[in-house]
XYZ file of C-alpha atoms in Angstrom:
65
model
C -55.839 -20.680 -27.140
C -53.747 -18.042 -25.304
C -53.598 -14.495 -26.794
C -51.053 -12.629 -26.126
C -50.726 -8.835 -26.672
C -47.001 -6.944 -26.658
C -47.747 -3.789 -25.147
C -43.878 -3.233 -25.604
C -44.067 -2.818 -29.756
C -47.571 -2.014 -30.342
C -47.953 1.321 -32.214
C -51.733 2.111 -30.995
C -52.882 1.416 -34.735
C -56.595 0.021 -32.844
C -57.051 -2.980 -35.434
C -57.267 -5.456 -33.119
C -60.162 -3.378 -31.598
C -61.807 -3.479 -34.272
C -61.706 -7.548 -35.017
C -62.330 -8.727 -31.945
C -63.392 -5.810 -29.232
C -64.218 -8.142 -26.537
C -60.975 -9.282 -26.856
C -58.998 -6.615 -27.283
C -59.481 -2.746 -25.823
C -56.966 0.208 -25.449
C -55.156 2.230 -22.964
C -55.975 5.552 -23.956
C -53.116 7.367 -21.363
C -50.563 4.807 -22.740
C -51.477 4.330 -26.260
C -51.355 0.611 -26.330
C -53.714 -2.758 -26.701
C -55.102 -3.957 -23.731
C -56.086 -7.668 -23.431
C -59.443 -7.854 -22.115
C -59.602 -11.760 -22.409
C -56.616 -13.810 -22.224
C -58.331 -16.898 -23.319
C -61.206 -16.143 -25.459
C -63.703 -18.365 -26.619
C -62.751 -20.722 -29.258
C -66.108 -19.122 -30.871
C -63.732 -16.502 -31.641
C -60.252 -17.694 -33.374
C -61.329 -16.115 -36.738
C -61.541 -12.731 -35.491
C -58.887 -13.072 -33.051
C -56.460 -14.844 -35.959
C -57.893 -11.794 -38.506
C -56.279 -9.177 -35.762
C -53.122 -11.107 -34.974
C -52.582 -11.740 -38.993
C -53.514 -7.846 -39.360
C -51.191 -5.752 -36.326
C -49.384 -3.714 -38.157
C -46.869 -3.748 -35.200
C -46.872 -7.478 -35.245
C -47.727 -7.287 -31.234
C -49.785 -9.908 -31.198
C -49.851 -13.357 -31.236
C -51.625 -16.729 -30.445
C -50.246 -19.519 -27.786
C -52.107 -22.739 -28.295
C -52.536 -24.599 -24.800
């Protein structure tokens, strides 16, 4: 899976932080997600799905490969 983060619509909300941290961080100057890992671990799709479903921006999403 590919996640992919729109830094363009996200509101700084932090759910997705708090789901799945090692995927997901935030740029404190800019007030946006940060994608720390791209292409997480398929260990992961629940919590990454649970942030994704979540965003109340809807700025994130998941690509399959």
């Amino acid at each position: 899976m590919r996640v992919v983060a729109d830094a363009g619509i996200c509101q700084g909300h932090q759910l997705c932080q708090g789901e799945a941290p090692t995927v997901f961080g935030f740029d404190e100057s800019a007030d946006v997600v940060e994608l720390l890992d791209e292409h997480p671990d398929e260990a992961l799709r629940a919590d990454v799905t649970t942030a994704v479903k979540y965003c109340p921006a809807f700025a994130l999403s998941i690509e399959e490969d």
